[in-house]
Coordinates of C-alpha atoms in Angstrom, one line a residue:
X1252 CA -102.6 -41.1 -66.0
X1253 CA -106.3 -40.9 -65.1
X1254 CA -107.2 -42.1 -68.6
X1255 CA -109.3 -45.4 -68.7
X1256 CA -106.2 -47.0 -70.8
X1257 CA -104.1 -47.3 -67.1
X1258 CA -107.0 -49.3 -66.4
X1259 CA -105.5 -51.5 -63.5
X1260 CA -101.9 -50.1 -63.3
X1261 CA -103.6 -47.1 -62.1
X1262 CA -104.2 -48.4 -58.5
X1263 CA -100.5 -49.6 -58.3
X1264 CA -99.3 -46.6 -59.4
X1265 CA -101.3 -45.3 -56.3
X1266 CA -99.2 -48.2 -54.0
X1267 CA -96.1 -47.1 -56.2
X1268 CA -96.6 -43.3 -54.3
X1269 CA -97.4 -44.9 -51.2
X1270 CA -93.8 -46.8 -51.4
X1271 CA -92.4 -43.5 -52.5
X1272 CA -93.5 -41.4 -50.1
X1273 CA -93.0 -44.0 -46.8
X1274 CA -89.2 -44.2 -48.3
X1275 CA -88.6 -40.6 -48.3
X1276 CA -89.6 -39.9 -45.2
X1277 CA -86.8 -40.7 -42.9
X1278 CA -84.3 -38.6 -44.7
X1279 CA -87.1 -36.2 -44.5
X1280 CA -87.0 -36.0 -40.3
X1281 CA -83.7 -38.3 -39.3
X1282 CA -80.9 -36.8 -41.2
X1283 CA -79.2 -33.8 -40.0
X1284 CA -79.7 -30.2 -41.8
X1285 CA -77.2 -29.4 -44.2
X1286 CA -75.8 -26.0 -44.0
X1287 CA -77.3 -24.9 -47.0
X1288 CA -80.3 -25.8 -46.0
X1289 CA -79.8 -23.8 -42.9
X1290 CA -79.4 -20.9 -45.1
X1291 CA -82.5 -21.8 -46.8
X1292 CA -84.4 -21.8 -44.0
X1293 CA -82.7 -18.4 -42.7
X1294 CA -83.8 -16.6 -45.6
X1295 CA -87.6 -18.2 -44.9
X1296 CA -87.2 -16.8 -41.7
X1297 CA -86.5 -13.5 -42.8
X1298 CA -89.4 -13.2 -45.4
X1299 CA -91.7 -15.5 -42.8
X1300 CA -91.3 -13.0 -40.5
X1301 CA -91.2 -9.8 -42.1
X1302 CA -87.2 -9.0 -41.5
X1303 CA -86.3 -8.9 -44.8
X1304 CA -88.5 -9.8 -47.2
X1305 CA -86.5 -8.8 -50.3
X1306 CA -83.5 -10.7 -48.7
X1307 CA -81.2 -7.2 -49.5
X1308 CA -79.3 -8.2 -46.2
X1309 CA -77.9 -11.5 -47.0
X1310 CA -75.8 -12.1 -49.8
X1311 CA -78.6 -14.4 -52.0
X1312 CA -76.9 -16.5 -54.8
X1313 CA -80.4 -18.5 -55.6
X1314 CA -83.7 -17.6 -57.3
X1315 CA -86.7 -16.5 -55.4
X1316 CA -88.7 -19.3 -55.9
X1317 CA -87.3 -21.6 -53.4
X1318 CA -87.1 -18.9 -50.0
X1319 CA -90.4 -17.9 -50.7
X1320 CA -91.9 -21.3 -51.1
X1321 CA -89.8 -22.3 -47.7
X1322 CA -91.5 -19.2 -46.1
X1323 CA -94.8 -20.2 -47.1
X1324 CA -94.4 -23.5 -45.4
X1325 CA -92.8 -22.0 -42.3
X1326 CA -96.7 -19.4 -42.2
X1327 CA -98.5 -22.5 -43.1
X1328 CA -96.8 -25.3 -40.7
X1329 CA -94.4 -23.7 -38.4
X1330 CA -91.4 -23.3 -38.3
X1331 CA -89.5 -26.5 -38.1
X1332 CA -87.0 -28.6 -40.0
X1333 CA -89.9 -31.2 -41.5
X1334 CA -91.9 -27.9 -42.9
X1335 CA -88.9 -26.5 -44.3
X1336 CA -88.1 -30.1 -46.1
X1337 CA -91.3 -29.9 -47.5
X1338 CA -90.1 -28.2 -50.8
X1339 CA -88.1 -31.1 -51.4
X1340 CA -90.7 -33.5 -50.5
X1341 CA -93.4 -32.4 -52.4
X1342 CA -91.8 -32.3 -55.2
X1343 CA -90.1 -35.5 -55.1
X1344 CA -93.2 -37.6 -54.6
X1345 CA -94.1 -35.2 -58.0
X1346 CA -91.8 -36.8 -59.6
X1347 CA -93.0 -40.2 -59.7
X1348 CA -96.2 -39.7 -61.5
X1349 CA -94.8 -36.3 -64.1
X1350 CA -92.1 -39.2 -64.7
X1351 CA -94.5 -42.0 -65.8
X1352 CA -96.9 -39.8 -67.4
X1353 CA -93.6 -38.2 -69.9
X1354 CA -92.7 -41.7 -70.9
X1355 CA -96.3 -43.0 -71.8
X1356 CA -96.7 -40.2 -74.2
X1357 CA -93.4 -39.7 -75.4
X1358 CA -93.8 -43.8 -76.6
X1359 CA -97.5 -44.1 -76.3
X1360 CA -96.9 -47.1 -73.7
X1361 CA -98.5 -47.2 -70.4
X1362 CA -96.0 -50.1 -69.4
X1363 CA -93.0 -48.0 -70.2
X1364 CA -94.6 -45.1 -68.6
X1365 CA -95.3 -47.1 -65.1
X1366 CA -91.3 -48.6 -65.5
X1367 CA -90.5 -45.4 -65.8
X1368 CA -92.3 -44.3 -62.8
X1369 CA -90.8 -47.1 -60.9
X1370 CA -87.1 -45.8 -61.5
X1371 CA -88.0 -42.5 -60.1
X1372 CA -89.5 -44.0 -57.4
X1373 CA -87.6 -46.2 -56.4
X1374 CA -83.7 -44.5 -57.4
X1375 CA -81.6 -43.5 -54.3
X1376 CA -80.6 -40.7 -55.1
X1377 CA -84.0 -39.3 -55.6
X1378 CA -85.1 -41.0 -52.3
X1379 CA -82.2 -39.4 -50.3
X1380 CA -82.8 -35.8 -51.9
X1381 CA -86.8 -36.1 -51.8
X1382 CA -85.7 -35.4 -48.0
X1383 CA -83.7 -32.2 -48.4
X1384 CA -84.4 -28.6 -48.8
X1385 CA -82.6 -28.1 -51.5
X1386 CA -83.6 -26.2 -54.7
X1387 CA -82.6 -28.9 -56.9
X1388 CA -85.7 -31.1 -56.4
X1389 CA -88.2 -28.4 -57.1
X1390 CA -85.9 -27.0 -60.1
X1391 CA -85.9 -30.6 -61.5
X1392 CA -90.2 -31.5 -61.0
X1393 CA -90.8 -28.4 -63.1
X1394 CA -88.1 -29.0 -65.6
X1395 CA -89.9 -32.5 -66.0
X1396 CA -93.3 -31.5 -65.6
X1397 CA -92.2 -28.4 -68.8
X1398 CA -91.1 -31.6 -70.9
X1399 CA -94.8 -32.9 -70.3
X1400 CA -96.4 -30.0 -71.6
X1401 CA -94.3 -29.5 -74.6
X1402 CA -94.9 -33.5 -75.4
X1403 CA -98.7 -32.6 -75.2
X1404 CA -98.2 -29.5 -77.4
X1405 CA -98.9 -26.9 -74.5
X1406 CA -96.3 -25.1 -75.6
X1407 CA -97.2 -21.8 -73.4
X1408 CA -97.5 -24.1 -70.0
X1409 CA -94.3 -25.5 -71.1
X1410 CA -92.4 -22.5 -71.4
X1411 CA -93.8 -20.9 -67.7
X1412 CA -92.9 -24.5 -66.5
X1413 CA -89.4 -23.9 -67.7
X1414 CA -89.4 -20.6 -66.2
X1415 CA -90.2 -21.6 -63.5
X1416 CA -87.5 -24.1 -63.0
X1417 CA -85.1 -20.9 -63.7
X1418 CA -86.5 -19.6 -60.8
X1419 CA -85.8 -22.7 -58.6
X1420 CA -82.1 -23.0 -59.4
X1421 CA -79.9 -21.2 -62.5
X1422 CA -79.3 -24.7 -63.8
X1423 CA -83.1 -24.5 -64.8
X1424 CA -81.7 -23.2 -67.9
X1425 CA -80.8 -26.4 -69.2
X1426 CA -85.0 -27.4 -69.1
X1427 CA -86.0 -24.8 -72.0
X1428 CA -84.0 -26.6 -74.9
X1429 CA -85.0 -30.2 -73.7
X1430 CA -88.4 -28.3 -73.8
X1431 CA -88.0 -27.2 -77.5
X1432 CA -87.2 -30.3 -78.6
X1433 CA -89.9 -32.3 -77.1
X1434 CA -92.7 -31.8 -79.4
X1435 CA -92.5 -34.7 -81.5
X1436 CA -95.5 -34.6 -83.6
X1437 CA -94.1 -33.3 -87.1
X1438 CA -95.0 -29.6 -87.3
X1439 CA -96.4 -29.7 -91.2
X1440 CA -95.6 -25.5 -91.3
X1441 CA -92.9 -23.1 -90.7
X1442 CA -95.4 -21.3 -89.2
X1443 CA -96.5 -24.1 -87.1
X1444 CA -93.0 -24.1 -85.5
X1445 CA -92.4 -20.3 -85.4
X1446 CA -95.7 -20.1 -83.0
X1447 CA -94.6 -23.2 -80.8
X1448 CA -91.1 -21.5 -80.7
X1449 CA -92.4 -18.2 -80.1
X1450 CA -95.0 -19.3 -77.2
X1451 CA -92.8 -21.5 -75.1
X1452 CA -89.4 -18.9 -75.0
X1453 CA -92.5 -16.0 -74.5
X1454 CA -93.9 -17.9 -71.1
X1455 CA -90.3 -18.7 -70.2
X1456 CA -89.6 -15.2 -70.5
X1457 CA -92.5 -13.8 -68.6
X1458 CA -91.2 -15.7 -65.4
X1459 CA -87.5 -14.8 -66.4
X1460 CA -88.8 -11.3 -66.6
X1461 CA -90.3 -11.3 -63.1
X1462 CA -87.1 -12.8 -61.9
X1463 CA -84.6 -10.4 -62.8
X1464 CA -87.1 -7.8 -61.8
X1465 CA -87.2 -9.0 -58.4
X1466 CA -83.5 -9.3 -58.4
X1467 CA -83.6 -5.7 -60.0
X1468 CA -85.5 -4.5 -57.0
X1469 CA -83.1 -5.9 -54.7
X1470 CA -80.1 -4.4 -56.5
X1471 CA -82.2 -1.0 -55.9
X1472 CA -82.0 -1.6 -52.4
X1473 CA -78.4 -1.8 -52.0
X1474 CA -77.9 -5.9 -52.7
X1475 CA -75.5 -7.9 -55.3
X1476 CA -77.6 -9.7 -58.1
X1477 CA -78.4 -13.3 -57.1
X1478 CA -76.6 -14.7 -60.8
X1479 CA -73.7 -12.4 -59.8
X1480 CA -73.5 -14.2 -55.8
X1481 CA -74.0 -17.5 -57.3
X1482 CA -71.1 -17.2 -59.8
X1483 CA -68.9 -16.0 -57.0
X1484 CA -70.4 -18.4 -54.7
X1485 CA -68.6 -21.5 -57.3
X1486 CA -65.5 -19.7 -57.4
X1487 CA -66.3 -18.0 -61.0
X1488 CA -67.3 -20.6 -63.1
X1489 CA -64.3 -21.9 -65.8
X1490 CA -63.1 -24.2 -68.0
X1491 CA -61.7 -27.1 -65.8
X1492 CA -57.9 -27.1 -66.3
X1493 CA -56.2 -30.3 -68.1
X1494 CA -55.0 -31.8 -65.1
X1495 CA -58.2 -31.8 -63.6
X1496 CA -60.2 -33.8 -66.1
X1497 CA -59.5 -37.1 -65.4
X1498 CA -59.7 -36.9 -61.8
X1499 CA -63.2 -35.1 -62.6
X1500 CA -64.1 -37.6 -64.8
X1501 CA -63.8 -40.5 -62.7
X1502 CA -65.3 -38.7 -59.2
X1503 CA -68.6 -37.9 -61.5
X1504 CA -68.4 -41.7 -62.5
X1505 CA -68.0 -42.5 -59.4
X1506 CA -71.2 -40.5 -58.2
X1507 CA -73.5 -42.0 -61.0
X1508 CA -73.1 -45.3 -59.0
X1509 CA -75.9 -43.6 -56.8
X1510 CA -78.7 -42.8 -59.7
X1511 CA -80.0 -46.5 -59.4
X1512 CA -77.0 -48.5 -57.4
X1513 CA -77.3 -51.7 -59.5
X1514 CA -74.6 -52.9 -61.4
X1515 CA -77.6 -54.7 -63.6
X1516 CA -79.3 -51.6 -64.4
X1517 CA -76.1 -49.5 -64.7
X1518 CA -75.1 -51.9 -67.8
X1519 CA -78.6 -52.2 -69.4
X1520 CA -78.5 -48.3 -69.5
X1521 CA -75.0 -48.5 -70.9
X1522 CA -75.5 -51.2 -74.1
X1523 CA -78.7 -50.8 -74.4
X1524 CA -79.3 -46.7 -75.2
X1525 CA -76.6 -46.8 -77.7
X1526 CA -78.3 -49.9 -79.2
X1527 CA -81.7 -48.3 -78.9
X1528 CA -80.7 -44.8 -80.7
X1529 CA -78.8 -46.9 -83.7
X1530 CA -81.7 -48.7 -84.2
X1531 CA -83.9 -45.8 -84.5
X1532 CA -81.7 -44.2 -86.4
X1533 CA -81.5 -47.3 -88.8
X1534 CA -84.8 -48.8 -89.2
X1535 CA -87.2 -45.1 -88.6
X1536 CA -85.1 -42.1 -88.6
X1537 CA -87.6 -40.0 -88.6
X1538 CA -90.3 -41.9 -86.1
X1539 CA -91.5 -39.4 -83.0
X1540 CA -89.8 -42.5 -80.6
X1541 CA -86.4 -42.3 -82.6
X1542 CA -86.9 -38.4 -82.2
X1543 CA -87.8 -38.8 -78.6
X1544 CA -84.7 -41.2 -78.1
X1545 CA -82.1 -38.7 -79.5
X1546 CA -83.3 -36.1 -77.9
X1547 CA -83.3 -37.3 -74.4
X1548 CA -79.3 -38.6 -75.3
X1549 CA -78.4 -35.2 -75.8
X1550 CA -79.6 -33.8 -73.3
X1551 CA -78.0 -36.7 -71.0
X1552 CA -74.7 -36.1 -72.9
X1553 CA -74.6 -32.3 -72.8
X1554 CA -75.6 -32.0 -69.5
X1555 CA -72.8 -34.2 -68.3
X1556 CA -70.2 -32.4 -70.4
X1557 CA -71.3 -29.1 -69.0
X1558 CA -70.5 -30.3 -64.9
X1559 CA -67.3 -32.3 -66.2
X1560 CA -65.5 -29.3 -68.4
X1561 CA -66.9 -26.7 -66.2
X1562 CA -65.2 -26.1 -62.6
X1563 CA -69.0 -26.9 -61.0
X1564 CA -68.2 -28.9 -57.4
X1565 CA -68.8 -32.9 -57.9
X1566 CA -71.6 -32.7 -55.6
X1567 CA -74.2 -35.7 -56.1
X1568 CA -77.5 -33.6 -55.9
X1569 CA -76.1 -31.8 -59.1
X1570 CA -76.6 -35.4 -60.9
X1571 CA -80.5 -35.7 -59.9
X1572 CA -81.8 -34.0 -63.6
X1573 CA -80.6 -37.4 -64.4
X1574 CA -82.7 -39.3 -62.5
X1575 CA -86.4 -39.1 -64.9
X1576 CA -84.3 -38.8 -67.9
X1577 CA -82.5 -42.5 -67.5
X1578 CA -85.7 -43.4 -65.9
X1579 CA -87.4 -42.9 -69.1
X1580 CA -85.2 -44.6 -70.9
X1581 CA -84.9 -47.1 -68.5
X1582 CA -88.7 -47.9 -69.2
X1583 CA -88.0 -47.6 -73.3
X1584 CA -85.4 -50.1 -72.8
X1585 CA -86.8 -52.7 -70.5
X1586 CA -89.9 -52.5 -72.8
X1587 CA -87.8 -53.3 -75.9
X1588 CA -86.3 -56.5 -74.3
X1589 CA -89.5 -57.7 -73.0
X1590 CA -90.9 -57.4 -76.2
X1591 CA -88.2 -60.0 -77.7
X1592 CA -89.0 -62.4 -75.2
X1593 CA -90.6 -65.6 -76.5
X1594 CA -93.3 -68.0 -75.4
X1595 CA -94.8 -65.5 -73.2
X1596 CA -97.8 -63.2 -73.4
X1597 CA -97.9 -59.8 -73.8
X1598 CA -98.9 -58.8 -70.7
X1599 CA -97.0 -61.5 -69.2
X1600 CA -93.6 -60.0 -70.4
X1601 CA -94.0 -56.6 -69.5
X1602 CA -95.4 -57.2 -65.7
X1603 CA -92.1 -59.7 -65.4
X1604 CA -89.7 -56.6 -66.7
X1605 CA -91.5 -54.5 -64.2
X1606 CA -91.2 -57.1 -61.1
X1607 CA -87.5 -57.1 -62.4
X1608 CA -87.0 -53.5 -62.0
X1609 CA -88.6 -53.4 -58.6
X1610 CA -85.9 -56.4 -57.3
X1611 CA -82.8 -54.6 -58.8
X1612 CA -84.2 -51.0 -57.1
X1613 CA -85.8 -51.9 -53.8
X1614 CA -82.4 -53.0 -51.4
X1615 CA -80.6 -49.7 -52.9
X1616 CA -84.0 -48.0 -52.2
X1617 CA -84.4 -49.6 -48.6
X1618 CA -80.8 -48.9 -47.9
X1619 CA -80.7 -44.9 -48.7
X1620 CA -83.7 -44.3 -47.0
X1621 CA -82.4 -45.5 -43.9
X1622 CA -79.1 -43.7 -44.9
X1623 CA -77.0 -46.8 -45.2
X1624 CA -74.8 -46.1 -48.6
X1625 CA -72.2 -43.7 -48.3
X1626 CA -73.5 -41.1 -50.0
X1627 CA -75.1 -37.3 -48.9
X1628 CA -71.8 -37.6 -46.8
X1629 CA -72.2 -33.6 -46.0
X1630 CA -75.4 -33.7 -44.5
X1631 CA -74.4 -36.6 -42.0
X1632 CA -71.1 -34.7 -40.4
X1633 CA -73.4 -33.0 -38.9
X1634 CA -75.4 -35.5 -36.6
X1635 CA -75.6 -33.7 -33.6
X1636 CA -75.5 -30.3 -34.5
X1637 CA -79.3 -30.2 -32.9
X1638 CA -77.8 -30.5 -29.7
X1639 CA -75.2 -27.9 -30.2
X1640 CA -77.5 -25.2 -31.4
X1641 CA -80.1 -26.1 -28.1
X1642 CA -77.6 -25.9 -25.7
X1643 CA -75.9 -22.7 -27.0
X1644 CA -80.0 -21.0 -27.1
X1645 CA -80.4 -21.5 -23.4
X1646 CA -77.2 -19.2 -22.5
X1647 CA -77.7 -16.2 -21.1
X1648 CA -78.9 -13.3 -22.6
X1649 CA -76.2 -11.0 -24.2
X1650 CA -73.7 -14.3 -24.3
X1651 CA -71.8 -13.9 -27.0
X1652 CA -71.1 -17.1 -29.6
X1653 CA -68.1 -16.9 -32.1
X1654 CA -68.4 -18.8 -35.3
X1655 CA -66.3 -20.0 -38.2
X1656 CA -67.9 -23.0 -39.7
X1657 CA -71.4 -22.8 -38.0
X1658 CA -72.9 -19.6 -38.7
X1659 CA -75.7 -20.7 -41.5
X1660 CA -77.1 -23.5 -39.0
X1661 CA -76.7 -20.5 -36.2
X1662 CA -78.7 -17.7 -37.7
X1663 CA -81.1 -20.2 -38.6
X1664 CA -81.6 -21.8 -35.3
X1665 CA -80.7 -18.9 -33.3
X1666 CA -81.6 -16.3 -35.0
X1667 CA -84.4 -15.6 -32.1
X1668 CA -82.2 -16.6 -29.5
X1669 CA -81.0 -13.9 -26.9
X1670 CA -77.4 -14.8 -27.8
X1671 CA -74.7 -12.5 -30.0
X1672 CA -73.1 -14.1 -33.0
X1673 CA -69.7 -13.0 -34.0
X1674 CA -67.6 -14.3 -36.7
X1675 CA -64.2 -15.5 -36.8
X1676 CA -61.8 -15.1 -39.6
X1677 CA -58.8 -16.4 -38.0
X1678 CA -57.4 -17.3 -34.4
X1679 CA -55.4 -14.2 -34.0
X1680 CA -58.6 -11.8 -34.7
X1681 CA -60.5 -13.7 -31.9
X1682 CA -57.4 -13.7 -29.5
X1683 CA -57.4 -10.0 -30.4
X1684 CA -61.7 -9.7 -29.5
X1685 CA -61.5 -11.8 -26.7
X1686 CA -58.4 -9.6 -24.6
X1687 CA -60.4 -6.2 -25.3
X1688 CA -64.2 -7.6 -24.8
X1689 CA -63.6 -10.9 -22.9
X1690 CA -64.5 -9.6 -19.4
X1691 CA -67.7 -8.2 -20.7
X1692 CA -70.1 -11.1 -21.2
X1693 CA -69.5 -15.3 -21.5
X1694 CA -68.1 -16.3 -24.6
X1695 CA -68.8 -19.6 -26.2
X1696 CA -67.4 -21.5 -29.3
X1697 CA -68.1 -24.7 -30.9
X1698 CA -66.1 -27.1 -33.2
X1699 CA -66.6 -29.5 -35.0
X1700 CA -65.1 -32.9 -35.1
X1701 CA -63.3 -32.6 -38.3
X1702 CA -61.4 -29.1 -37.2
X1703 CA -58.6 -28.9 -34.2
X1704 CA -59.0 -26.8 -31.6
X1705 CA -54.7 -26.7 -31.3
X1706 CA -54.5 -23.4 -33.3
X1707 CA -57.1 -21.3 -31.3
X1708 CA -56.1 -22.2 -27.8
X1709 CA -52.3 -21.5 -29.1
X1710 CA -54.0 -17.7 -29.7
X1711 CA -55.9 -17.5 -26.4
X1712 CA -52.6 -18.7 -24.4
X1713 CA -50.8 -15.9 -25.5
X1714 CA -53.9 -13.3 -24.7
X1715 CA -54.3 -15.0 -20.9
X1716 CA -57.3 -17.2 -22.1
X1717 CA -58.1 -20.8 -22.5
X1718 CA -60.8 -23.0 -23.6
X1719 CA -63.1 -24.8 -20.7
X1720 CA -65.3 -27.7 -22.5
X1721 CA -69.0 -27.6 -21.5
X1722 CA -70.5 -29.4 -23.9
X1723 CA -69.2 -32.5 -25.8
X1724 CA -71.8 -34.4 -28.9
X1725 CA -71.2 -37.8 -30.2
X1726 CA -71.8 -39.1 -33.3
X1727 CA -73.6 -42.1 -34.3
X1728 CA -69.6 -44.0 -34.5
X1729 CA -68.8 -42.9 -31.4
X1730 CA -66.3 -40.2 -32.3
X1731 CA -67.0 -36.9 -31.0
X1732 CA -69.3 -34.9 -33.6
X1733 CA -68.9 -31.6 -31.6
X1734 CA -67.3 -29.7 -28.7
X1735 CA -68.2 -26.7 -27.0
X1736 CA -66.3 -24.4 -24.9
X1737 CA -66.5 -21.2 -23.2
X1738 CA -63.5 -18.9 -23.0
X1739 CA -62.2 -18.6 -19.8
X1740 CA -59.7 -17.0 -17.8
X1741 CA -55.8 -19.0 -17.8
X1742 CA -55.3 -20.3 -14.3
X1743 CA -52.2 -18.8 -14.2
X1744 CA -53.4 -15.3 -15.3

């Protein structure tokens, strides 16, 4: 993209990045921490700080690429929740340029490329998730960024690139065939495509091979095998069962409403990439573009078929390896039907396509950065958690704080506090603690607005105990977010 062909498109992809990044930056530091990215950040902590830097005392189900990148940032910028976002960020301003640059040589067009750009840019899903610290971001900016370098016949970069998307997220896998098939210039020997084969799965497997070593040094130590917790962690992946496949089906529909938001958009993607692989198929079967087209299909098509027939949660960040790939052929397409337009100039056409995009996208844009649509629904029940977890560090030392439903935004954010953290499994266990140990030290619990409390006082009225509320968060509705109580004493005891 620095080549003298961008000529002035160059400096608006520059204002394009600007757009990108002011858009991503109030999910960045305004939406609350998920709890996986609590746990994220925990396991930054631990390697940040020298506690457990092969992470043998937490049940890891990721990669190491993502805890050690999040403890980098945590040395580098301290340890707060913008810093640990920043592996999210990063990548997803990334994005935008790997994005454009894939599409302008997959077609050789810089105007497809910079549409292409804009859909990245500009989709709310990728602006919601460019403010998260979640691997899927990072895993997805390499994936991309392999397909470059396989396009440009860098077949060893490709293959560490693809690697190193592994080593984001296990999902990375699905980078290294896209990867293969992306080198569209005709290979004129066997031999020609036995050493681009053989160089791109050998740098894939160098990372691979310092991933499962690390993991094997773990395992050394005492731990479970990251791909073993992350299997477990789903619930052992399966086949989806018959009666499940509809109601699948339409949730994951459902979802894809978020890649762009526009109806418009939605139906050019729909008619027009059928229409724009029968073509190539018709008129130049065996074109690089018609190649390129296929290719990207497949890997749209497969990709969905794997999360639809296999039990993976519908979970919208699990949807954004879709984002540059419909992107790109967002580009190929709007390019296609400018090019049919009459009357106008060249140029003429293809800037009107692009001011097109940029209507349909900015108002979804505007609206998920400010956090408007219904969608990243987990990260926003808890809004106020901040509160709870600065209250509950100012207790005395040696208080003890039980926790069900909290504990990956506890250890991260109290992990230095002076407070104990004791888990719950059920309301008869912490009846059971709290008669033998409640005379000890204060106790303290927190709930959240979507549990009752009903169950747990039932427990503690039978043990002489009762819940006293000392802390009470409300969300951004009005409804109460969060509620904090110490165990006391019944009256009547």
């Amino acid at each position: 993209m620095t080549r003298g062909r961008w000529g002035e498109l160059r400096w608006a992809l520059v204002g394009l990045l600007l757009i990108a990044w002011t858009l991503r930056l109030p999910p960045l530091l305004q939406t609350p921490l998920h709890p996986d990215e609590a746990l994220y950040g925990y396991w930054g902590k631990l390697i940040s700080q020298g506690r457990d830097v092969w992470l043998t005392g937490v049940p890891a189900y990721k990669p190491p690429l993502l805890p050690y990148l999040v403890a980098a940032a945590q040395l580098l910028f301290g340890d707060t929740i913008a810093a640990h976002r920043l592996s999210g960020l990063v990548p997803g301003l990334l994005l935008v340029p790997l994005t454009g640059a894939l599409a302008c040589v997959l077609y050789d067009d810089r105007w497809a490329g910079a549409m292409a750009a804009v859909g990245v840019a500009l989709s709310p899903l990728g602006v919601v998730f460019s403010g998260a610290a979640f691997p899927d971001m990072l895993m997805v900016v390499l994936g991309v960024a392999a397909c470059l370098a396989a396009v440009r016949d860098r077949a060893g970069w490709a293959g560490l690139l693809a690697g190193l998307s592994f080593a984001a997220k296990q999902t990375g896998l699905v980078w290294l065939p896209l990867s293969l098939l992306m080198r569209c210039r005709p290979l004129d020997t066997r031999g020609g495509i036995r050493r681009y084969t053989f160089k791109l799965i050998g740098g894939w497997l160098l990372v691979a091979g310092f991933v499962f070593a690390w993991d094997a040094a773990r395992i050394a130590q005492g731990a479970a095998s990251f791909w073993q917790a992350g299997v477990v962690g789903y619930g052992g992946l399966r086949l989806v069962w018959p009666q499940e496949m509809w109601p699948r089906l339409q949730e994951w529909c459902r979802l894809t409403h978020y890649l762009f938001a526009s109806p418009v958009i939605g139906g050019l993607l729909l008619t027009g990439l059928p229409l724009l692989i029968l073509i190539g198929l018709a008129r130049h079967p065996d074109s690089r573009y018609a190649r390129a087209d296929i290719s990207l299909a497949c890997f749209l098509l497969v990709y969905v078929l794997i999360h639809w027939l296999l039990a993976f949660p519908t979970w919208e960040r699990y949807l954004l390896p879709l984002v540059p790939i419909l992107a790109v052929l967002l580009g190929r397409i709007l390019r296609k039907v400018a090019s049919w337009l009459p009357f106008v100039p060249s140029t003429w056409r293809f800037g009107l396509a692009g001011l097109l995009l940029v209507a349909l996208l900015t108002v979804p844009a505007f609206r998920a950065s400010a956090g408007c649509p219904p969608m990243d629904g987990e990260r926003a029940a808890y809004e106020g958690m901040e509160k709870v977890v600065s209250f509950l560090a100012d207790l005395p030392e040696g208080s003890v704080v039980y926790h069900h439903w909290l504990g990956w935004h506890y250890h991260y954010a109290l992990g230095d506090a002076a407070v104990y953290l004791a888990y719950w499994p059920n309301p008869a266990w912490l009846a059971r603690d709290v008669e033998v140990f409640g005379d000890r030290e204060p106790r303290y619990i927190a709930f959240p607005g979507w549990e009752s409390s009903a169950r747990v006082e039932h427990h503690l009225s039978g043990v002489g105990y009762e819940l006293d509320p000392v802390l009470s968060v409300a969300g951004s509705d009005g409804h109460d977010a969060f509620a904090v109580y110490q165990l006391e004493p019944s009256s009547d005891r």
